[in-house]
Every structure is written in structure tokens, then in C-alpha cells.
mmCIF file of C-alpha atoms and ligand atoms in Angstrom:
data_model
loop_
_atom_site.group_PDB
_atom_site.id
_atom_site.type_symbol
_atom_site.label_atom_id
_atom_site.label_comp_id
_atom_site.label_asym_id
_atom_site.label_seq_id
_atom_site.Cartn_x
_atom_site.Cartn_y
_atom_site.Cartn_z
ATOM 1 C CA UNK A 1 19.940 41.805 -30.816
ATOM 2 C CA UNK A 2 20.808 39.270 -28.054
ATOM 3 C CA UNK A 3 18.442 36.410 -27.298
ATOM 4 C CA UNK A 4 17.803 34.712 -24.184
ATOM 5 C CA UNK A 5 15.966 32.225 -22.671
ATOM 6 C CA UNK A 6 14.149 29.631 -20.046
ATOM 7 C CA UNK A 7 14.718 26.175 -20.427
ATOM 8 C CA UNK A 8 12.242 23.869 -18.652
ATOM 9 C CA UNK A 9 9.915 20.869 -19.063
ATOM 10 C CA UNK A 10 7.192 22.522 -18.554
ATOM 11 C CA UNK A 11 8.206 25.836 -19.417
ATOM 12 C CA UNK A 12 4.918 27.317 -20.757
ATOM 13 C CA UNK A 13 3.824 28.581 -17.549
ATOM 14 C CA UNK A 14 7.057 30.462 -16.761
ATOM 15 C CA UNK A 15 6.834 33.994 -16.044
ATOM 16 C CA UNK A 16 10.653 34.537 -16.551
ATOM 17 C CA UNK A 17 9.930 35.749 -20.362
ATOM 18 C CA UNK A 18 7.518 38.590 -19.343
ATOM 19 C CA UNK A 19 9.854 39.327 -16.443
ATOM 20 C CA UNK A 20 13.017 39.904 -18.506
ATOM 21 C CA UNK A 21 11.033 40.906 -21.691
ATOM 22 C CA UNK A 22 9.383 44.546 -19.631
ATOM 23 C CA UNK A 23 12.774 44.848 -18.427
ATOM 24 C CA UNK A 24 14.301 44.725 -22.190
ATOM 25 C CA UNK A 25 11.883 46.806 -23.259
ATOM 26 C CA UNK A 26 11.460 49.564 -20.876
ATOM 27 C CA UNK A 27 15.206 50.019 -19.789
ATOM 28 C CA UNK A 28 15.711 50.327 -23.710
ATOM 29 C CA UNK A 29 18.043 46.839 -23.649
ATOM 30 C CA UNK A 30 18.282 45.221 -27.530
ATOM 31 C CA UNK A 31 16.988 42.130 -26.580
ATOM 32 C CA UNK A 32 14.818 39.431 -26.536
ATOM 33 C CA UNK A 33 13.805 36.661 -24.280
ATOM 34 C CA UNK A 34 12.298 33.050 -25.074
ATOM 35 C CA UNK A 35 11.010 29.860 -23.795
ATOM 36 C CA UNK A 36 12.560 26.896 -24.924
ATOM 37 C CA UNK A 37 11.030 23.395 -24.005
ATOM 38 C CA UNK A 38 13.667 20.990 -23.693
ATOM 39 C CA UNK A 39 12.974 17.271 -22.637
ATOM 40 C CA UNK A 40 17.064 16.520 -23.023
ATOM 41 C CA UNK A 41 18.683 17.993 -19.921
ATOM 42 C CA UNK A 42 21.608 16.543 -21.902
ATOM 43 C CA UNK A 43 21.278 18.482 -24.835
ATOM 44 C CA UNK A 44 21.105 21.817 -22.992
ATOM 45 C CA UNK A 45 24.261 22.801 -23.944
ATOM 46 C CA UNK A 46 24.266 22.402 -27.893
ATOM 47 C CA UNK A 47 20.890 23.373 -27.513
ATOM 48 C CA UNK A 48 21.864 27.027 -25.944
ATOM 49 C CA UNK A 49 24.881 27.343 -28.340
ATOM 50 C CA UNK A 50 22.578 26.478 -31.729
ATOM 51 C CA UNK A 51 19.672 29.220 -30.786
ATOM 52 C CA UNK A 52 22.909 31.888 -30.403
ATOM 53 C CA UNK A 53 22.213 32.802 -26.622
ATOM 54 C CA UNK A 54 23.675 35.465 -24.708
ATOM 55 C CA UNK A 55 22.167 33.504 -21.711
ATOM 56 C CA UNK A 56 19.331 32.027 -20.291
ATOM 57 C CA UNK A 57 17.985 31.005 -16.946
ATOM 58 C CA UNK A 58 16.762 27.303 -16.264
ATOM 59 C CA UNK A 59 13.801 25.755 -14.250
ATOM 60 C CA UNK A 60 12.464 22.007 -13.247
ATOM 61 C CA UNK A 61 14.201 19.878 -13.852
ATOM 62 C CA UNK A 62 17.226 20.353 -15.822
ATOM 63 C CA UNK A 63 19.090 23.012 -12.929
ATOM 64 C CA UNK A 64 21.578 19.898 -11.996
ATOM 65 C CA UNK A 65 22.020 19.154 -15.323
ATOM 66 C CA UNK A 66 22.952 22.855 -16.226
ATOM 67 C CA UNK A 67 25.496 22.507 -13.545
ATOM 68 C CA UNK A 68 27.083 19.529 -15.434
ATOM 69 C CA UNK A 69 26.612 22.002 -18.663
ATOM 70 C CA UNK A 70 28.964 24.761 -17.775
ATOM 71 C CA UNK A 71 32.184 24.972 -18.551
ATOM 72 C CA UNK A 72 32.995 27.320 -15.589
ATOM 73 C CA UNK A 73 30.715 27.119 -12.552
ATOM 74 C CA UNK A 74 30.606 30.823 -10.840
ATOM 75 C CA UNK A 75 29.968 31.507 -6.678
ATOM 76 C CA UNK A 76 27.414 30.024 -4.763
ATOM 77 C CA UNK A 77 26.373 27.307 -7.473
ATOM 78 C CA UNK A 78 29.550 25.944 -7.329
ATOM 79 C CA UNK A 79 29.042 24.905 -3.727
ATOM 80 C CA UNK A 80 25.336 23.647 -4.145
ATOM 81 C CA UNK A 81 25.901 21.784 -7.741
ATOM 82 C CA UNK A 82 22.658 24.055 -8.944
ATOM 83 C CA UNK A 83 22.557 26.242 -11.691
ATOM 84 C CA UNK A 84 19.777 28.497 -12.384
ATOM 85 C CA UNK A 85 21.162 31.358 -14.730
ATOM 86 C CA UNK A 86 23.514 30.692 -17.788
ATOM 87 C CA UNK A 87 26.244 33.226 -19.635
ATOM 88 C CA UNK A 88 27.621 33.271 -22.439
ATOM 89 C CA UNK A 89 31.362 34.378 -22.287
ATOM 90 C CA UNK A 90 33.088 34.494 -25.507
ATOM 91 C CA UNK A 91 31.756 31.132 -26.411
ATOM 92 C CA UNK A 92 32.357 29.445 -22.899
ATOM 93 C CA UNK A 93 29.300 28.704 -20.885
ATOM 94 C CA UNK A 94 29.207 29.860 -17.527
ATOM 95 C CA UNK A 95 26.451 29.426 -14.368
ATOM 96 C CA UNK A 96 25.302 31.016 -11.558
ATOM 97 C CA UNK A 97 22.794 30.496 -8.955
ATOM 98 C CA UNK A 98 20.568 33.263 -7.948
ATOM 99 C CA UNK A 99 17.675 31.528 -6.271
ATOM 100 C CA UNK A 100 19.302 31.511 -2.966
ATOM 101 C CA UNK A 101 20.483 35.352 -3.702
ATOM 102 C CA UNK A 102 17.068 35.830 -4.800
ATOM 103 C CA UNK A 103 15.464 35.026 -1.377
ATOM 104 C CA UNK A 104 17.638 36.851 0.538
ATOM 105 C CA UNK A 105 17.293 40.256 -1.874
ATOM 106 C CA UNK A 106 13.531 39.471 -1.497
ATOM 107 C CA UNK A 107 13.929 39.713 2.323
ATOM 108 C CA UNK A 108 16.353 42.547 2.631
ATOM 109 C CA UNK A 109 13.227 44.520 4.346
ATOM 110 C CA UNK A 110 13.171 41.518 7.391
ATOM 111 C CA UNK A 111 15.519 43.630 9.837
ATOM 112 C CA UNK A 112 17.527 41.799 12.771
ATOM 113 C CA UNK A 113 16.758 38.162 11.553
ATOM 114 C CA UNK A 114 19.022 35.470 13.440
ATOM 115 C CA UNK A 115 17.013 32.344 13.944
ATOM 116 C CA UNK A 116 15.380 30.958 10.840
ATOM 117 C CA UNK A 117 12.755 27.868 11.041
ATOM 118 C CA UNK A 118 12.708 26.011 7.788
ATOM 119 C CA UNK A 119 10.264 23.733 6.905
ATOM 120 C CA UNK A 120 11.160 21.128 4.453
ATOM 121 C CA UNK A 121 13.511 19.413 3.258
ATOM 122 C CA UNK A 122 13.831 19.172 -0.744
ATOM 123 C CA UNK A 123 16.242 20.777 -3.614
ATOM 124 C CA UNK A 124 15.059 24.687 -2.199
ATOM 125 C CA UNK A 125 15.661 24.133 1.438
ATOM 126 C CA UNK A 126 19.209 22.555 0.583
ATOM 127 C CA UNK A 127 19.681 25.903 -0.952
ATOM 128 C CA UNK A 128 18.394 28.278 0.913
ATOM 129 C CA UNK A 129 19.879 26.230 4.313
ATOM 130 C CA UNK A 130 23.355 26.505 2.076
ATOM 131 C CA UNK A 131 22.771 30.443 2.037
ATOM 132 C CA UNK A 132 21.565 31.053 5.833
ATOM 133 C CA UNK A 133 24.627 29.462 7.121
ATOM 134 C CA UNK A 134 27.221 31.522 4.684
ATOM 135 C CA UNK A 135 25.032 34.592 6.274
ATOM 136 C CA UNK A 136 26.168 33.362 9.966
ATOM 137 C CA UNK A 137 21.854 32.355 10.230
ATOM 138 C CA UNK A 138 21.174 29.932 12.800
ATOM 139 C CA UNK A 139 18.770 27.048 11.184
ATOM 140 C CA UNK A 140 16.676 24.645 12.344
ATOM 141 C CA UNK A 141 15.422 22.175 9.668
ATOM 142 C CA UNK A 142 11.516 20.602 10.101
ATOM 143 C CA UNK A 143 10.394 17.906 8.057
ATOM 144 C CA UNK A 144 7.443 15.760 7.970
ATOM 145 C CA UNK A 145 9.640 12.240 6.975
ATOM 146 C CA UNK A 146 13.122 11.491 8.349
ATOM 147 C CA UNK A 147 14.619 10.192 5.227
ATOM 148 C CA UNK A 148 15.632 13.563 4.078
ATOM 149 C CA UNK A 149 17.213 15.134 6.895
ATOM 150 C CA UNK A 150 20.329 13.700 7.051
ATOM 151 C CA UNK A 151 21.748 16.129 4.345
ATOM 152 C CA UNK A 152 20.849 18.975 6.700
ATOM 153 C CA UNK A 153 21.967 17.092 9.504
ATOM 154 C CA UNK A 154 25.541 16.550 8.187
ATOM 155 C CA UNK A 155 25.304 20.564 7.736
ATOM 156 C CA UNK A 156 25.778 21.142 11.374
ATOM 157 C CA UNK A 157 21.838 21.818 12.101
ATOM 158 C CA UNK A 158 19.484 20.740 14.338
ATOM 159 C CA UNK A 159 16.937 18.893 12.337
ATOM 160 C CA UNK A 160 13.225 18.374 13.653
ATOM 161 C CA UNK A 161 9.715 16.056 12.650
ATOM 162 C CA UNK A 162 6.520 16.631 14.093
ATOM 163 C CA UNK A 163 7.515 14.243 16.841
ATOM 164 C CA UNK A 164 9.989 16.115 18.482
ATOM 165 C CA UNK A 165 9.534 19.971 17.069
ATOM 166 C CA UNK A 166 9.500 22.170 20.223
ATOM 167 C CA UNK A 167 7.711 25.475 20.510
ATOM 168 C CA UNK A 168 10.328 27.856 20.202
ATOM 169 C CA UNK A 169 10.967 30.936 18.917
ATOM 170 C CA UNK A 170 12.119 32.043 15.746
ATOM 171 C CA UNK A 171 12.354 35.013 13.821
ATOM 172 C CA UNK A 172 11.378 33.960 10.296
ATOM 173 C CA UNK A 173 9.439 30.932 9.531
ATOM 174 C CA UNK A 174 10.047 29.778 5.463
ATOM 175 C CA UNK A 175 7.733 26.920 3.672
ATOM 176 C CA UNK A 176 9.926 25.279 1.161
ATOM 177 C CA UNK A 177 7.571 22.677 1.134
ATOM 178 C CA UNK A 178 4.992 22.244 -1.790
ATOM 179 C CA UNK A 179 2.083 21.969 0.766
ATOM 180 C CA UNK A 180 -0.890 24.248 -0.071
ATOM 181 C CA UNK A 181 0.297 24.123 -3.988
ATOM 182 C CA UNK A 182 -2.474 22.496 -5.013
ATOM 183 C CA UNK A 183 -4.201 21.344 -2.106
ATOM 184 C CA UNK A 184 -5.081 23.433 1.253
ATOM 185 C CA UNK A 185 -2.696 21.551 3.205
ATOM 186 C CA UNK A 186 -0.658 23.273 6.245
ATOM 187 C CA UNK A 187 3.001 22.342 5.644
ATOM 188 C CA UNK A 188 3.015 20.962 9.587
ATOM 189 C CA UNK A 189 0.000 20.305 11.497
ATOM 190 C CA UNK A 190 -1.652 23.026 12.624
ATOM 191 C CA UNK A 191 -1.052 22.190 15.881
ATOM 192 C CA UNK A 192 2.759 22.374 15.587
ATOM 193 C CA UNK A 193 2.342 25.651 13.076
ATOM 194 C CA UNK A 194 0.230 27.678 14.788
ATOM 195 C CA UNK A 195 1.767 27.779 17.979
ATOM 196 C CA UNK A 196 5.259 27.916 15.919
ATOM 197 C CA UNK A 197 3.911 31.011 13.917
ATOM 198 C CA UNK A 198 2.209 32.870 17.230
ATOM 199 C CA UNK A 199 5.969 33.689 18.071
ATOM 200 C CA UNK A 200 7.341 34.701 15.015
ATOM 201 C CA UNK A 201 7.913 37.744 13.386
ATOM 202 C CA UNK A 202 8.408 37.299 9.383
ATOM 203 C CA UNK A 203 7.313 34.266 6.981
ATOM 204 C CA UNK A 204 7.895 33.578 3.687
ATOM 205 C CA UNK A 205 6.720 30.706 1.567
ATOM 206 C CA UNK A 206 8.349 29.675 -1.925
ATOM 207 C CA UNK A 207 4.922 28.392 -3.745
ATOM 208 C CA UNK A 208 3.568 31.746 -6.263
ATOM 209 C CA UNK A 209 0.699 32.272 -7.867
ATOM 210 C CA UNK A 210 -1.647 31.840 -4.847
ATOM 211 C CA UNK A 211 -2.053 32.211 -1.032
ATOM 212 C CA UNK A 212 -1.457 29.362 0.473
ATOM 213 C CA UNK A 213 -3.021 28.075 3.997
ATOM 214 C CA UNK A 214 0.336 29.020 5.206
ATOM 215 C CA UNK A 215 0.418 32.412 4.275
ATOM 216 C CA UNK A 216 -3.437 33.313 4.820
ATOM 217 C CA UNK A 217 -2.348 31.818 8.951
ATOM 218 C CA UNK A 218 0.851 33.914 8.999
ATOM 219 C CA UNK A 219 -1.007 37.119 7.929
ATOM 220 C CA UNK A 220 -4.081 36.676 10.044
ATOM 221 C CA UNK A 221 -1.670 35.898 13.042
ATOM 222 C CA UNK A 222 -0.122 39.306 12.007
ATOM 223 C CA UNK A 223 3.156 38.541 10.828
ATOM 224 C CA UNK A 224 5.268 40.299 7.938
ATOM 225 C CA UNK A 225 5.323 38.510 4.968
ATOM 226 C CA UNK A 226 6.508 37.618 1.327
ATOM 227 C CA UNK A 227 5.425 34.765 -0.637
ATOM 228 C CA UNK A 228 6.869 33.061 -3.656
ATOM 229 C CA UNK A 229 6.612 35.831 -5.865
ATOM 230 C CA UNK A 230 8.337 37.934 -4.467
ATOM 231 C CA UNK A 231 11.593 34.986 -3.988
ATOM 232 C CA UNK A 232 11.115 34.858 -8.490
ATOM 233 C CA UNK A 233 11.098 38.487 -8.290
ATOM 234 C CA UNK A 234 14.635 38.391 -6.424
ATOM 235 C CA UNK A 235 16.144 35.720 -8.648
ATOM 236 C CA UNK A 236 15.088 37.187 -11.754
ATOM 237 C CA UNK A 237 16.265 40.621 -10.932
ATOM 238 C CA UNK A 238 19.564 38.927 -9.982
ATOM 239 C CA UNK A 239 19.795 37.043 -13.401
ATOM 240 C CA UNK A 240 19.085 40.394 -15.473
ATOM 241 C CA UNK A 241 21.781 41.969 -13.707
ATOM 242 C CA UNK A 242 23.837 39.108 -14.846
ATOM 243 C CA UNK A 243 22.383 39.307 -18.924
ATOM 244 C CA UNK A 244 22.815 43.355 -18.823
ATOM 245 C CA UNK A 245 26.520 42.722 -17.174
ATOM 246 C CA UNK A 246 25.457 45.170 -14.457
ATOM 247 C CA UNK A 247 24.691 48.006 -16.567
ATOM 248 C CA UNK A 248 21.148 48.769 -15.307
ATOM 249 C CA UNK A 249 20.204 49.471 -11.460
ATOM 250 C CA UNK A 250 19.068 46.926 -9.442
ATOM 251 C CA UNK A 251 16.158 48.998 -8.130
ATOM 252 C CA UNK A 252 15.243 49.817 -11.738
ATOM 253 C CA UNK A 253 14.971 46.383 -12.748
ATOM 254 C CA UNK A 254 13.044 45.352 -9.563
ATOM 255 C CA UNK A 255 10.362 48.138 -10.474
ATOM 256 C CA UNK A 256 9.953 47.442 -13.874
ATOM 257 C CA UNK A 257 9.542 43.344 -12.989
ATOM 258 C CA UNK A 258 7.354 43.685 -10.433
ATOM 259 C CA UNK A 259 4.840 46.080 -12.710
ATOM 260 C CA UNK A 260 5.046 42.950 -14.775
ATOM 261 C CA UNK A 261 3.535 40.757 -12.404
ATOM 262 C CA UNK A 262 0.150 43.306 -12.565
ATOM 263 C CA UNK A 263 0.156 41.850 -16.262
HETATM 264 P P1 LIG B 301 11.023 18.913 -3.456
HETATM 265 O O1 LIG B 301 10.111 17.936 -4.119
HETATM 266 O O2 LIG B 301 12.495 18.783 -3.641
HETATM 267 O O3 LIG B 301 10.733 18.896 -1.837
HETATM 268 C C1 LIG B 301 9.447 18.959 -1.333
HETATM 269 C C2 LIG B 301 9.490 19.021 0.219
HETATM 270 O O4 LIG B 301 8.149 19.297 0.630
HETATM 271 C C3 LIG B 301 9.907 17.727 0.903
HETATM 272 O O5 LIG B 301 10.615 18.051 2.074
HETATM 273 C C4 LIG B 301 8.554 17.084 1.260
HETATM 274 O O6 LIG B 301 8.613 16.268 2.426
HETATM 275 C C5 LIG B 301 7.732 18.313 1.567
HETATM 276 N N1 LIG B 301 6.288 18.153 1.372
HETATM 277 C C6 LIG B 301 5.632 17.962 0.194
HETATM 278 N N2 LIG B 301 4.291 17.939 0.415
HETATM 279 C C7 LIG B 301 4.119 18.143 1.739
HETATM 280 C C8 LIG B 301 2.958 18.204 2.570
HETATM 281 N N3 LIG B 301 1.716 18.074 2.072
HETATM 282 N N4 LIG B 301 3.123 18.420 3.897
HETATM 283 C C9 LIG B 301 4.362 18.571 4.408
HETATM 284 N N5 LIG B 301 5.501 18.498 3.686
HETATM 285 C C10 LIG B 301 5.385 18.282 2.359
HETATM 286 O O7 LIG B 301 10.515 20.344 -3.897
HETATM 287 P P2 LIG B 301 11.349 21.672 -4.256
HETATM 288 O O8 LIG B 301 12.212 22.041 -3.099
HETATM 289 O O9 LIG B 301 11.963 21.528 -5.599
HETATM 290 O O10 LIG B 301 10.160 22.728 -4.429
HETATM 291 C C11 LIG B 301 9.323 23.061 -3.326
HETATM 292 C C12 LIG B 301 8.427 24.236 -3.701
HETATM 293 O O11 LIG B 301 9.214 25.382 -3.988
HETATM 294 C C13 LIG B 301 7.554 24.009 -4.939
HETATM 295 O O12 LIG B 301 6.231 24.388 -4.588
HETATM 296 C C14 LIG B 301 8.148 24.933 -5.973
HETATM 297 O O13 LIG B 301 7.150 25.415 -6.850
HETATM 298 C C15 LIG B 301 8.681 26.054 -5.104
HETATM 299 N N6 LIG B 301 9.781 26.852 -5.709
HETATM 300 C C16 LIG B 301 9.632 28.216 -5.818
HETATM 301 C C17 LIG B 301 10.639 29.015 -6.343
HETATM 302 C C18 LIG B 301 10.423 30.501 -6.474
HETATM 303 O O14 LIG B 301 11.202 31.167 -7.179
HETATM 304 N N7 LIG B 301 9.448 31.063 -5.835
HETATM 305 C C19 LIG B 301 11.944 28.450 -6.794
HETATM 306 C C20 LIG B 301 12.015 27.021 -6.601
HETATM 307 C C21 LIG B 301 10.954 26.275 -6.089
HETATM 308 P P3 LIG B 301 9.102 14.690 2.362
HETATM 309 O O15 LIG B 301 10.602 14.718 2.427
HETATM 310 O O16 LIG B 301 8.485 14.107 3.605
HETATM 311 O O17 LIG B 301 8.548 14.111 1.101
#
């Protein structure tokens, strides 16, 4: 039987176990998935090669350190220094980033999107910025604070505050921030949002597990949307691809993970 697993600190909220576990189970794969709680990002690699792992995905906060892990760096984690998903090939450890993948698979139903407005400016928006400009997107970049901009500015794209955001329009709006996570913050004034979001088509927001203020405006304004869930969804559908070595169909796996999210 192969083992995998989800390395995090915390890890014992992670949904990536029941995800992959359904999967294993009703696709008839011999294998199991586990969480392992590692406090070490340094010790991620003997770690993975004393539990026996085919592979294993990895969460907050040890994803740069899994980069530093591998001993062969694969695609588009190569070019953001993030690894999310970890192989096992014959002994050598290889990574992968699906996150960004993830999004876009999770917004393959958004049709003609060119101009993306994202808001925030942490570890996801570097990624998923990374990913709209390899798919020709145009971005503009809004943040509340300056300091963090300057990545995203160096990028090529037109980065924004509240002070000088314009009312433009764009055809997906995407909250990387953590706003609304455990408050009922907007992630931009409302002011600036609503306006913002009253010419918009499609939003998306990263946070799971509830609807945030920015989702409950985006759906009452009418627009099509997907929310964090549905961005793990894409990620983890991308990994199990990657455990199975593309031996099950991607649709398959999608139907049997998202059941698992009724659990
Ligand atoms: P970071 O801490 O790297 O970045 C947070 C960003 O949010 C910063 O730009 C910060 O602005 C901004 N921000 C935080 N609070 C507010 C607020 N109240 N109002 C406006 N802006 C705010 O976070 P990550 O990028 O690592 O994660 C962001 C979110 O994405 C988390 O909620 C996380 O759970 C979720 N996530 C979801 C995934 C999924 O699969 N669905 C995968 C990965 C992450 P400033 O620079 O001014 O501080």
C-alpha cells in the first residue's frame, strides 16, 4: 500500500486527508493518506523518507521550505520557489505546485476572462499574479499598505491602494486577502468594492469554510462565483493526479472530492 500525506503546523484541520482518502477509496487506489504535524520545516525531508511516502502535499508554513527540500523542483514551482505537492521518484524527492493550477482548473467555467483585479498582496497573490501573466492575463494588483507591492510592481503590473484605485472594469475580481476569515471585514472599503464589483462579471475569494462579506456582496450584486473551496478542490485534484501518475480521470477525481466536501 502507498502512504501519503499533509505536512503542516497546524495540520489537524486539513481537509486534504478526506479529499485524497474518498478518492483512494472509491477509484479502488491501494492507498492511504495521513496528516503529519511537523514543527521542523527542516526536517521535512528525513521526515517524508522515514514514514516511506509515495508523496505528500504541504500547507502553512513549511511550502518554502519544501522547495529547499526537493531534490528536483518540477514546472511552475520552480519559478515561484513554492512547493505544495511532493513525489517520490525512485528515492529522489521531487515538487510541484498546484495551487496556482488549482485556481485556474477551479475557474475553467469563467469564459472570455482578460482583465483580472487582485486584491492583496501576500504568498497567494504572488502566485496566482505568477500564473495570470504566463496565461497572457492582464493584472492589476490592490493592496491596502504599500510595503508589499513592489514585488508585483517589478512584475510589470500596475499596482493600486485605496488612494488611487480607479473604478474600472474588470472581468474577475479575486480576494487573496484574509479579510472576512475571521472577522466580517470587506477586503477594500466598501466604497472602493462595491462600485469595483457593480462592473464585474466573476469573483472568487481564496478563504473556505465560510462566506465571507466578500462573497455574500459579489452574489447579491449578481456575479458568478467560486470561493475557496472550490481553489482546494482544484489543487487537490491536481496533486492526486500527480500521486496516481495520471492513471485516473481528472473529472473522476473532481466528483469523488467534491462529494467529500458534503462529509
Ligand atoms: P498573507 O499573510 O501572505 O497575505 C495577506 C494579505 O491580505 C496581505 O496583502 C494583507 O495586506 C492583506 N490583508 C489581511 N487582512 C486584511 C484586511 N482586513 N483588509 C485588507 N487586506 C488585508 O496570506 P496568504 O496569501 O498566505 O493567505 C491569504 C488567504 O488565502 C488566507 O485566508 C488563506 O487561508 C487563503 N488560502 C487559501 C487557499 C485555498 O486552497 N483555498 C490556499 C492558500 C491560501 P497588508 O500587506 O497590508 O498586510
Amino acid at each position: 500500500m502507498k502512504i501519503f500525506a499533509i505536512f503542516g503546523d497546524p495540520v489537524s484541520h486539513s481537509r486534504s486527508p478526506l479529499m485524497h482518502n474518498s478518492v483512494f477509496q472509491a477509484l479502488h487506489v491501494n492507498a492511504s493518506y495521513i496528516r503529519v504535524h511537523l514543527t521542523d520545516g527542516t526536517k521535512l525531508k528525513e521526515t517524508f523518507f522515514s514514514l516511506s511516502l509515495s508523496g505528500a502535499n504541504v500547507t502553512v508554513p513549511h511550502k518554502e521550505a519544501a522547495f529547499r527540500a526537493c531534490d528536483e523542483v518540477r514546472g511552475f514551482a520552480k519559478k515561484i520557489g513554492v512547493v505544495n505537492t511532493l513525489i517520490n521518484e525512485n528515492g529522489r524527492l521531487i515538487g510541484y505546485n498546484t495551487d496556482a493550477d488549482g485556481f485556474m482548473f477551479a475557474i475553467r467555467d469563467f469564459l472570455h476572462v482578460k482583465t483580472i483585479l487582485l486584491i492583496g498582496a501576500g504568498g497567494t497573490a504572488k502566485a496566482l499574479a505568477n500564473k495570470f501573466i504566463d496565461e497572457g492575463l492582464h493584472v492589476t494588483v490592490l493592496n491596502r499598505s504599500k510595503g508589499r507591492l513592489s514585488y508585483f510592481e517589478d512584475l510589470g503590473l500596475t499596482c493600486k491602494t485605496y488612494e488611487d484605485i480607479e473604478t474600472k472594469e474588470y472581468d474577475l475580481i479575486v480576494n487573496t486577502t484574509s479579510a472576512g476569515l475571521k472577522d466580517d471585514s470587506y477586503p477594500a472599503p466598501l466604497e472602493i468594492l462595491k462600485p469595483l464589483l457593480q462592473k464585474t462579471k466573476y469573483s472568487a475569494d481564496v478563504i473556505y469554510g465560510k462566506t465571507t462579506p466578500f462573497l455574500k456582496l459579489s452574489k447579491e450584486l449578481g456575479l458568478t462565483c467560486k470561493d475557496g473551496a472550490d481553489m482546494l478542490l482544484g489543487q487537490g485534484v491536481l496533486a492526486n493526479e500527480l500521486f496516481t501518475e495520471h492513471t485516473l480521470d481528472k473529472n473522476d477525481i473532481e466528483k469523488v472530492m467534491q462529494e467529500s466536501f458534503l462529509y
